[in-house]
Amino acid sequence: MAEITRIAITKLNNDNYQVWKYKMELLLIKKDLWDVVNDAAPIETTSDWNKRDNKARPTIGLLVDDNQLVHVQSATTAKQAWDALKAYPEKSSLSSKVFLLKNIVNLKLQGGDMEEHLNAILELADKLTALGKKIVDTLLIAIILGSLPESYSTLVTALESRAEDTLTLTLVKGKLIDEYKRRRTAGIEDAMKAADKSGRTCYFCRKQGHYKRDCAKFKRWKTSKEKAPPSLSLSLSFSLDW
């Protein structure tokens, strides 16, 4: 049991049969128990066979979630338990594929993090692969590009115009993440500029958002003062100072 814990195989649940099956095969092979699970029992079993069968059956049962135990509780041999677990996911795999396909095509980027969005799509694609339905890269790229908002249309058009043999999944992911980071950086800079402007006060017009040297009203006043006759300029200056 300690060895199973160290190997850290996630117990069989409703979503991980293919991964669980592969890891369990490796574990049973490592323990020299795979033949009693995979092969039909001999007509006359030996004490060695029975001993290893008694090891294999609990190895399988202890790595199954409680809600999956119903499929193996009546099994009296390791092979019966293994075959029962194998049969159930195959019956439900079609509905699982439909569910995952719906999720992957309906997933849209709506103001969230680009890397998290791409990882969510790829995770769903991996789950479909585990069910025996691999999405080819060209289709996966189309799904990703179709999941982006209209604001990415220029980049999407540029990517779609590339030759298909150069449009790799790695390239698309890199371009999208770079564009997202560029936009995020630009957004932070714009926010900093806006915050900086909000703290400025013009002591000429008394309005916020700019300094006196940048004030349009001050510049007009200064220009009119410079063009005015000396007497008018003096009078205007006096009235303002007063």
PDB file of N, CA and C in Angstrom, residues 80-165:
ATOM      1  N   GLN A  80     -11.998 -10.189 -13.706  1.00  0.00           N
ATOM      2  CA  GLN A  80     -13.405  -9.780 -13.692  1.00  0.00           C
ATOM      3  C   GLN A  80     -13.532  -8.301 -13.310  1.00  0.00           C
ATOM      4  N   ALA A  81     -12.771  -7.889 -12.320  1.00  0.00           N
ATOM      5  CA  ALA A  81     -12.804  -6.487 -11.894  1.00  0.00           C
ATOM      6  C   ALA A  81     -12.309  -5.572 -13.013  1.00  0.00           C
ATOM      7  N   TRP A  82     -11.217  -5.976 -13.638  1.00  0.00           N
ATOM      8  CA  TRP A  82     -10.626  -5.173 -14.720  1.00  0.00           C
ATOM      9  C   TRP A  82     -11.583  -5.050 -15.904  1.00  0.00           C
ATOM     10  N   ASP A  83     -12.168  -6.163 -16.306  1.00  0.00           N
ATOM     11  CA  ASP A  83     -13.079  -6.160 -17.453  1.00  0.00           C
ATOM     12  C   ASP A  83     -14.346  -5.363 -17.162  1.00  0.00           C
ATOM     13  N   ALA A  84     -14.815  -5.410 -15.920  1.00  0.00           N
ATOM     14  CA  ALA A  84     -16.012  -4.654 -15.550  1.00  0.00           C
ATOM     15  C   ALA A  84     -15.752  -3.152 -15.634  1.00  0.00           C
ATOM     16  N   LEU A  85     -14.587  -2.743 -15.168  1.00  0.00           N
ATOM     17  CA  LEU A  85     -14.231  -1.319 -15.225  1.00  0.00           C
ATOM     18  C   LEU A  85     -13.993  -0.875 -16.666  1.00  0.00           C
ATOM     19  N   LYS A  86     -13.492  -1.770 -17.477  1.00  0.00           N
ATOM     20  CA  LYS A  86     -13.240  -1.450 -18.882  1.00  0.00           C
ATOM     21  C   LYS A  86     -14.548  -1.278 -19.647  1.00  0.00           C
ATOM     22  N   ALA A  87     -15.540  -2.098 -19.339  1.00  0.00           N
ATOM     23  CA  ALA A  87     -16.801  -2.073 -20.085  1.00  0.00           C
ATOM     24  C   ALA A  87     -17.609  -0.816 -19.807  1.00  0.00           C
ATOM     25  N   TYR A  88     -17.621  -0.356 -18.566  1.00  0.00           N
ATOM     26  CA  TYR A  88     -18.489   0.771 -18.212  1.00  0.00           C
ATOM     27  C   TYR A  88     -18.091   2.075 -18.908  1.00  0.00           C
ATOM     28  N   PRO A  89     -16.825   2.496 -18.888  1.00  0.00           N
ATOM     29  CA  PRO A  89     -16.462   3.744 -19.575  1.00  0.00           C
ATOM     30  C   PRO A  89     -16.708   3.688 -21.072  1.00  0.00           C
ATOM     31  N   GLU A  90     -16.556   2.507 -21.682  1.00  0.00           N
ATOM     32  CA  GLU A  90     -16.788   2.405 -23.118  1.00  0.00           C
ATOM     33  C   GLU A  90     -18.250   2.679 -23.460  1.00  0.00           C
ATOM     34  N   LYS A  91     -19.163   2.323 -22.567  1.00  0.00           N
ATOM     35  CA  LYS A  91     -20.579   2.595 -22.799  1.00  0.00           C
ATOM     36  C   LYS A  91     -20.880   4.088 -22.693  1.00  0.00           C
ATOM     37  N   SER A  92     -20.182   4.769 -21.796  1.00  0.00           N
ATOM     38  CA  SER A  92     -20.483   6.177 -21.547  1.00  0.00           C
ATOM     39  C   SER A  92     -19.565   7.129 -22.304  1.00  0.00           C
ATOM     40  N   SER A  93     -18.634   6.597 -23.105  1.00  0.00           N
ATOM     41  CA  SER A  93     -17.647   7.458 -23.750  1.00  0.00           C
ATOM     42  C   SER A  93     -18.271   8.394 -24.778  1.00  0.00           C
ATOM     43  N   LEU A  94     -19.335   7.962 -25.469  1.00  0.00           N
ATOM     44  CA  LEU A  94     -19.956   8.813 -26.481  1.00  0.00           C
ATOM     45  C   LEU A  94     -20.536  10.068 -25.848  1.00  0.00           C
ATOM     46  N   SER A  95     -21.265   9.903 -24.747  1.00  0.00           N
ATOM     47  CA  SER A  95     -21.840  11.076 -24.083  1.00  0.00           C
ATOM     48  C   SER A  95     -20.744  11.983 -23.541  1.00  0.00           C
ATOM     49  N   SER A  96     -19.642  11.390 -23.091  1.00  0.00           N
ATOM     50  CA  SER A  96     -18.520  12.191 -22.594  1.00  0.00           C
ATOM     51  C   SER A  96     -17.884  12.991 -23.724  1.00  0.00           C
ATOM     52  N   LYS A  97     -17.760  12.363 -24.889  1.00  0.00           N
ATOM     53  CA  LYS A  97     -17.195  13.059 -26.047  1.00  0.00           C
ATOM     54  C   LYS A  97     -18.074  14.228 -26.460  1.00  0.00           C
ATOM     55  N   VAL A  98     -19.379  14.001 -26.494  1.00  0.00           N
ATOM     56  CA  VAL A  98     -20.316  15.075 -26.863  1.00  0.00           C
ATOM     57  C   VAL A  98     -20.212  16.224 -25.868  1.00  0.00           C
ATOM     58  N   PHE A  99     -20.156  15.882 -24.589  1.00  0.00           N
ATOM     59  CA  PHE A  99     -20.061  16.896 -23.536  1.00  0.00           C
ATOM     60  C   PHE A  99     -18.789  17.733 -23.692  1.00  0.00           C
ATOM     61  N   LEU A 100     -17.659  17.069 -23.914  1.00  0.00           N
ATOM     62  CA  LEU A 100     -16.385  17.777 -24.046  1.00  0.00           C
ATOM     63  C   LEU A 100     -16.336  18.612 -25.320  1.00  0.00           C
ATOM     64  N   LEU A 101     -16.872  18.071 -26.412  1.00  0.00           N
ATOM     65  CA  LEU A 101     -16.891  18.821 -27.671  1.00  0.00           C
ATOM     66  C   LEU A 101     -17.726  20.089 -27.544  1.00  0.00           C
ATOM     67  N   LYS A 102     -18.866  19.986 -26.876  1.00  0.00           N
ATOM     68  CA  LYS A 102     -19.700  21.172 -26.657  1.00  0.00           C
ATOM     69  C   LYS A 102     -18.942  22.220 -25.848  1.00  0.00           C
ATOM     70  N   ASN A 103     -18.256  21.756 -24.820  1.00  0.00           N
ATOM     71  CA  ASN A 103     -17.514  22.688 -23.967  1.00  0.00           C
ATOM     72  C   ASN A 103     -16.396  23.387 -24.724  1.00  0.00           C
ATOM     73  N   ILE A 104     -15.684  22.628 -25.542  1.00  0.00           N
ATOM     74  CA  ILE A 104     -14.512  23.202 -26.199  1.00  0.00           C
ATOM     75  C   ILE A 104     -14.906  24.211 -27.280  1.00  0.00           C
ATOM     76  N   VAL A 105     -16.012  23.968 -27.980  1.00  0.00           N
ATOM     77  CA  VAL A 105     -16.417  24.916 -29.026  1.00  0.00           C
ATOM     78  C   VAL A 105     -17.153  26.122 -28.443  1.00  0.00           C
ATOM     79  N   ASN A 106     -17.686  25.983 -27.242  1.00  0.00           N
ATOM     80  CA  ASN A 106     -18.405  27.100 -26.616  1.00  0.00           C
ATOM     81  C   ASN A 106     -17.522  27.957 -25.721  1.00  0.00           C
ATOM     82  N   LEU A 107     -16.283  27.533 -25.522  1.00  0.00           N
ATOM     83  CA  LEU A 107     -15.379  28.282 -24.648  1.00  0.00           C
ATOM     84  C   LEU A 107     -14.907  29.550 -25.363  1.00  0.00           C
ATOM     85  N   LYS A 108     -15.132  30.702 -24.754  1.00  0.00           N
ATOM     86  CA  LYS A 108     -14.768  31.980 -25.361  1.00  0.00           C
ATOM     87  C   LYS A 108     -13.915  32.805 -24.399  1.00  0.00           C
ATOM     88  N   LEU A 109     -13.006  33.574 -24.973  1.00  0.00           N
ATOM     89  CA  LEU A 109     -12.204  34.500 -24.172  1.00  0.00           C
ATOM     90  C   LEU A 109     -13.031  35.752 -23.931  1.00  0.00           C
ATOM     91  N   GLN A 110     -13.323  36.023 -22.671  1.00  0.00           N
ATOM     92  CA  GLN A 110     -14.161  37.172 -22.336  1.00  0.00           C
ATOM     93  C   GLN A 110     -13.484  38.015 -21.265  1.00  0.00           C
ATOM     94  N   GLY A 111     -12.388  38.624 -21.658  1.00  0.00           N
ATOM     95  CA  GLY A 111     -11.699  39.532 -20.750  1.00  0.00           C
ATOM     96  C   GLY A 111     -10.783  38.870 -19.746  1.00  0.00           C
ATOM     97  N   GLY A 112     -10.630  37.548 -19.828  1.00  0.00           N
ATOM     98  CA  GLY A 112      -9.765  36.852 -18.887  1.00  0.00           C
ATOM     99  C   GLY A 112      -8.329  36.769 -19.375  1.00  0.00           C
ATOM    100  N   ASP A 113      -7.551  35.940 -18.694  1.00  0.00           N
ATOM    101  CA  ASP A 113      -6.143  35.761 -19.028  1.00  0.00           C
ATOM    102  C   ASP A 113      -6.007  34.834 -20.239  1.00  0.00           C
ATOM    103  N   MET A 114      -5.196  35.230 -21.207  1.00  0.00           N
ATOM    104  CA  MET A 114      -5.053  34.458 -22.442  1.00  0.00           C
ATOM    105  C   MET A 114      -4.447  33.080 -22.181  1.00  0.00           C
ATOM    106  N   GLU A 115      -3.423  33.016 -21.346  1.00  0.00           N
ATOM    107  CA  GLU A 115      -2.775  31.728 -21.082  1.00  0.00           C
ATOM    108  C   GLU A 115      -3.746  30.762 -20.410  1.00  0.00           C
ATOM    109  N   GLU A 116      -4.527  31.259 -19.470  1.00  0.00           N
ATOM    110  CA  GLU A 116      -5.514  30.402 -18.805  1.00  0.00           C
ATOM    111  C   GLU A 116      -6.568  29.924 -19.799  1.00  0.00           C
ATOM    112  N   HIS A 117      -6.956  30.800 -20.708  1.00  0.00           N
ATOM    113  CA  HIS A 117      -7.946  30.446 -21.725  1.00  0.00           C
ATOM    114  C   HIS A 117      -7.417  29.341 -22.642  1.00  0.00           C
ATOM    115  N   LEU A 118      -6.194  29.502 -23.111  1.00  0.00           N
ATOM    116  CA  LEU A 118      -5.599  28.495 -23.994  1.00  0.00           C
ATOM    117  C   LEU A 118      -5.412  27.167 -23.261  1.00  0.00           C
ATOM    118  N   ASN A 119      -4.988  27.234 -22.011  1.00  0.00           N
ATOM    119  CA  ASN A 119      -4.802  26.008 -21.230  1.00  0.00           C
ATOM    120  C   ASN A 119      -6.121  25.273 -21.027  1.00  0.00           C
ATOM    121  N   ALA A 120      -7.202  26.032 -20.857  1.00  0.00           N
ATOM    122  CA  ALA A 120      -8.522  25.407 -20.674  1.00  0.00           C
ATOM    123  C   ALA A 120      -8.934  24.652 -21.939  1.00  0.00           C
ATOM    124  N   ILE A 121      -8.682  25.249 -23.104  1.00  0.00           N
ATOM    125  CA  ILE A 121      -9.010  24.583 -24.368  1.00  0.00           C
ATOM    126  C   ILE A 121      -8.155  23.335 -24.554  1.00  0.00           C
ATOM    127  N   LEU A 122      -6.866  23.454 -24.278  1.00  0.00           N
ATOM    128  CA  LEU A 122      -5.959  22.318 -24.462  1.00  0.00           C
ATOM    129  C   LEU A 122      -6.263  21.192 -23.477  1.00  0.00           C
ATOM    130  N   GLU A 123      -6.703  21.549 -22.289  1.00  0.00           N
ATOM    131  CA  GLU A 123      -7.067  20.525 -21.303  1.00  0.00           C
ATOM    132  C   GLU A 123      -8.280  19.729 -21.778  1.00  0.00           C
ATOM    133  N   LEU A 124      -9.263  20.428 -22.338  1.00  0.00           N
ATOM    134  CA  LEU A 124     -10.432  19.733 -22.880  1.00  0.00           C
ATOM    135  C   LEU A 124     -10.033  18.843 -24.058  1.00  0.00           C
ATOM    136  N   ALA A 125      -9.110  19.343 -24.882  1.00  0.00           N
ATOM    137  CA  ALA A 125      -8.630  18.548 -26.018  1.00  0.00           C
ATOM    138  C   ALA A 125      -7.913  17.294 -25.534  1.00  0.00           C
ATOM    139  N   ASP A 126      -7.145  17.419 -24.459  1.00  0.00           N
ATOM    140  CA  ASP A 126      -6.449  16.253 -23.894  1.00  0.00           C
ATOM    141  C   ASP A 126      -7.443  15.220 -23.371  1.00  0.00           C
ATOM    142  N   LYS A 127      -8.527  15.696 -22.777  1.00  0.00           N
ATOM    143  CA  LYS A 127      -9.542  14.770 -22.268  1.00  0.00           C
ATOM    144  C   LYS A 127     -10.216  14.019 -23.418  1.00  0.00           C
ATOM    145  N   LEU A 128     -10.429  14.725 -24.525  1.00  0.00           N
ATOM    146  CA  LEU A 128     -10.993  14.054 -25.699  1.00  0.00           C
ATOM    147  C   LEU A 128     -10.022  13.014 -26.252  1.00  0.00           C
ATOM    148  N   THR A 129      -8.745  13.354 -26.250  1.00  0.00           N
ATOM    149  CA  THR A 129      -7.730  12.406 -26.707  1.00  0.00           C
ATOM    150  C   THR A 129      -7.731  11.159 -25.829  1.00  0.00           C
ATOM    151  N   ALA A 130      -7.886  11.371 -24.521  1.00  0.00           N
ATOM    152  CA  ALA A 130      -7.927  10.239 -23.591  1.00  0.00           C
ATOM    153  C   ALA A 130      -9.119   9.329 -23.859  1.00  0.00           C
ATOM    154  N   LEU A 131     -10.173   9.901 -24.451  1.00  0.00           N
ATOM    155  CA  LEU A 131     -11.350   9.097 -24.799  1.00  0.00           C
ATOM    156  C   LEU A 131     -11.246   8.515 -26.205  1.00  0.00           C
ATOM    157  N   GLY A 132     -10.080   8.709 -26.826  1.00  0.00           N
ATOM    158  CA  GLY A 132      -9.862   8.149 -28.154  1.00  0.00           C
ATOM    159  C   GLY A 132     -10.294   9.052 -29.286  1.00  0.00           C
ATOM    160  N   LYS A 133     -10.552  10.332 -29.002  1.00  0.00           N
ATOM    161  CA  LYS A 133     -10.989  11.278 -30.033  1.00  0.00           C
ATOM    162  C   LYS A 133     -10.012  12.448 -30.062  1.00  0.00           C
ATOM    163  N   LYS A 134      -8.937  12.283 -30.798  1.00  0.00           N
ATOM    164  CA  LYS A 134      -7.922  13.336 -30.870  1.00  0.00           C
ATOM    165  C   LYS A 134      -8.340  14.415 -31.860  1.00  0.00           C
ATOM    166  N   ILE A 135      -8.229  15.668 -31.436  1.00  0.00           N
ATOM    167  CA  ILE A 135      -8.500  16.800 -32.322  1.00  0.00           C
ATOM    168  C   ILE A 135      -7.193  17.180 -33.008  1.00  0.00           C
ATOM    169  N   VAL A 136      -7.167  17.124 -34.323  1.00  0.00           N
ATOM    170  CA  VAL A 136      -5.941  17.456 -35.053  1.00  0.00           C
ATOM    171  C   VAL A 136      -5.615  18.929 -34.853  1.00  0.00           C
ATOM    172  N   ASP A 137      -4.347  19.269 -34.987  1.00  0.00           N
ATOM    173  CA  ASP A 137      -3.890  20.623 -34.676  1.00  0.00           C
ATOM    174  C   ASP A 137      -4.589  21.692 -35.514  1.00  0.00           C
ATOM    175  N   THR A 138      -4.839  21.402 -36.798  1.00  0.00           N
ATOM    176  CA  THR A 138      -5.476  22.416 -37.648  1.00  0.00           C
ATOM    177  C   THR A 138      -6.877  22.760 -37.136  1.00  0.00           C
ATOM    178  N   LEU A 139      -7.607  21.748 -36.690  1.00  0.00           N
ATOM    179  CA  LEU A 139      -8.941  21.991 -36.142  1.00  0.00           C
ATOM    180  C   LEU A 139      -8.852  22.687 -34.790  1.00  0.00           C
ATOM    181  N   LEU A 140      -7.865  22.308 -33.995  1.00  0.00           N
ATOM    182  CA  LEU A 140      -7.686  22.932 -32.686  1.00  0.00           C
ATOM    183  C   LEU A 140      -7.329  24.411 -32.840  1.00  0.00           C
ATOM    184  N   ILE A 141      -6.510  24.723 -33.835  1.00  0.00           N
ATOM    185  CA  ILE A 141      -6.163  26.122 -34.113  1.00  0.00           C
ATOM    186  C   ILE A 141      -7.414  26.903 -34.510  1.00  0.00           C
ATOM    187  N   ALA A 142      -8.253  26.296 -35.347  1.00  0.00           N
ATOM    188  CA  ALA A 142      -9.495  26.954 -35.763  1.00  0.00           C
ATOM    189  C   ALA A 142     -10.404  27.212 -34.562  1.00  0.00           C
ATOM    190  N   ILE A 143     -10.471  26.254 -33.646  1.00  0.00           N
ATOM    191  CA  ILE A 143     -11.289  26.422 -32.438  1.00  0.00           C
ATOM    192  C   ILE A 143     -10.748  27.567 -31.585  1.00  0.00           C
ATOM    193  N   ILE A 144      -9.430  27.621 -31.440  1.00  0.00           N
ATOM    194  CA  ILE A 144      -8.806  28.677 -30.633  1.00  0.00           C
ATOM    195  C   ILE A 144      -9.070  30.050 -31.243  1.00  0.00           C
ATOM    196  N   LEU A 145      -8.841  30.185 -32.542  1.00  0.00           N
ATOM    197  CA  LEU A 145      -9.046  31.480 -33.197  1.00  0.00           C
ATOM    198  C   LEU A 145     -10.519  31.886 -33.158  1.00  0.00           C
ATOM    199  N   GLY A 146     -11.404  30.906 -33.255  1.00  0.00           N
ATOM    200  CA  GLY A 146     -12.831  31.202 -33.191  1.00  0.00           C
ATOM    201  C   GLY A 146     -13.314  31.566 -31.802  1.00  0.00           C
ATOM    202  N   SER A 147     -12.485  31.320 -30.797  1.00  0.00           N
ATOM    203  CA  SER A 147     -12.878  31.613 -29.418  1.00  0.00           C
ATOM    204  C   SER A 147     -12.509  33.034 -28.990  1.00  0.00           C
ATOM    205  N   LEU A 148     -11.849  33.768 -29.885  1.00  0.00           N
ATOM    206  CA  LEU A 148     -11.352  35.098 -29.523  1.00  0.00           C
ATOM    207  C   LEU A 148     -12.381  36.179 -29.829  1.00  0.00           C
ATOM    208  N   PRO A 149     -12.368  37.275 -29.068  1.00  0.00           N
ATOM    209  CA  PRO A 149     -13.307  38.371 -29.320  1.00  0.00           C
ATOM    210  C   PRO A 149     -12.944  39.143 -30.585  1.00  0.00           C
ATOM    211  N   GLU A 150     -13.850  40.004 -31.013  1.00  0.00           N
ATOM    212  CA  GLU A 150     -13.676  40.769 -32.249  1.00  0.00           C
ATOM    213  C   GLU A 150     -12.426  41.646 -32.205  1.00  0.00           C
ATOM    214  N   SER A 151     -12.018  42.056 -31.026  1.00  0.00           N
ATOM    215  CA  SER A 151     -10.850  42.937 -30.908  1.00  0.00           C
ATOM    216  C   SER A 151      -9.562  42.269 -31.387  1.00  0.00           C
ATOM    217  N   TYR A 152      -9.580  40.947 -31.516  1.00  0.00           N
ATOM    218  CA  TYR A 152      -8.404  40.225 -32.005  1.00  0.00           C
ATOM    219  C   TYR A 152      -8.507  39.910 -33.498  1.00  0.00           C
ATOM    220  N   SER A 153      -9.480  40.494 -34.178  1.00  0.00           N
ATOM    221  CA  SER A 153      -9.743  40.122 -35.571  1.00  0.00           C
ATOM    222  C   SER A 153      -8.560  40.390 -36.498  1.00  0.00           C
ATOM    223  N   THR A 154      -7.821  41.469 -36.256  1.00  0.00           N
ATOM    224  CA  THR A 154      -6.672  41.778 -37.119  1.00  0.00           C
ATOM    225  C   THR A 154      -5.616  40.686 -37.017  1.00  0.00           C
ATOM    226  N   LEU A 155      -5.316  40.277 -35.794  1.00  0.00           N
ATOM    227  CA  LEU A 155      -4.327  39.217 -35.596  1.00  0.00           C
ATOM    228  C   LEU A 155      -4.843  37.891 -36.144  1.00  0.00           C
ATOM    229  N   VAL A 156      -6.114  37.611 -35.938  1.00  0.00           N
ATOM    230  CA  VAL A 156      -6.698  36.366 -36.447  1.00  0.00           C
ATOM    231  C   VAL A 156      -6.590  36.310 -37.965  1.00  0.00           C
ATOM    232  N   THR A 157      -6.900  37.424 -38.623  1.00  0.00           N
ATOM    233  CA  THR A 157      -6.812  37.481 -40.087  1.00  0.00           C
ATOM    234  C   THR A 157      -5.378  37.253 -40.554  1.00  0.00           C
ATOM    235  N   ALA A 158      -4.428  37.854 -39.841  1.00  0.00           N
ATOM    236  CA  ALA A 158      -3.015  37.685 -40.202  1.00  0.00           C
ATOM    237  C   ALA A 158      -2.582  36.230 -40.061  1.00  0.00           C
ATOM    238  N   LEU A 159      -3.044  35.577 -39.009  1.00  0.00           N
ATOM    239  CA  LEU A 159      -2.683  34.173 -38.803  1.00  0.00           C
ATOM    240  C   LEU A 159      -3.354  33.273 -39.838  1.00  0.00           C
ATOM    241  N   GLU A 160      -4.598  33.568 -40.143  1.00  0.00           N
ATOM    242  CA  GLU A 160      -5.331  32.749 -41.107  1.00  0.00           C
ATOM    243  C   GLU A 160      -4.745  32.858 -42.513  1.00  0.00           C
ATOM    244  N   SER A 161      -4.064  33.956 -42.787  1.00  0.00           N
ATOM    245  CA  SER A 161      -3.500  34.155 -44.124  1.00  0.00           C
ATOM    246  C   SER A 161      -2.174  33.421 -44.323  1.00  0.00           C
ATOM    247  N   ARG A 162      -1.630  32.873 -43.255  1.00  0.00           N
ATOM    248  CA  ARG A 162      -0.372  32.137 -43.360  1.00  0.00           C
ATOM    249  C   ARG A 162      -0.599  30.783 -44.034  1.00  0.00           C
ATOM    250  N   ALA A 163       0.462  30.266 -44.626  1.00  0.00           N
ATOM    251  CA  ALA A 163       0.388  28.931 -45.224  1.00  0.00           C
ATOM    252  C   ALA A 163       0.104  27.906 -44.129  1.00  0.00           C
ATOM    253  N   GLU A 164      -0.730  26.932 -44.441  1.00  0.00           N
ATOM    254  CA  GLU A 164      -1.173  25.980 -43.425  1.00  0.00           C
ATOM    255  C   GLU A 164      -0.016  25.212 -42.800  1.00  0.00           C
ATOM    256  N   ASP A 165       1.016  24.921 -43.601  1.00  0.00           N
ATOM    257  CA  ASP A 165       2.131  24.140 -43.061  1.00  0.00           C
ATOM    258  C   ASP A 165       3.013  24.953 -42.117  1.00  0.00           C
TER     259      ASP A 165
END
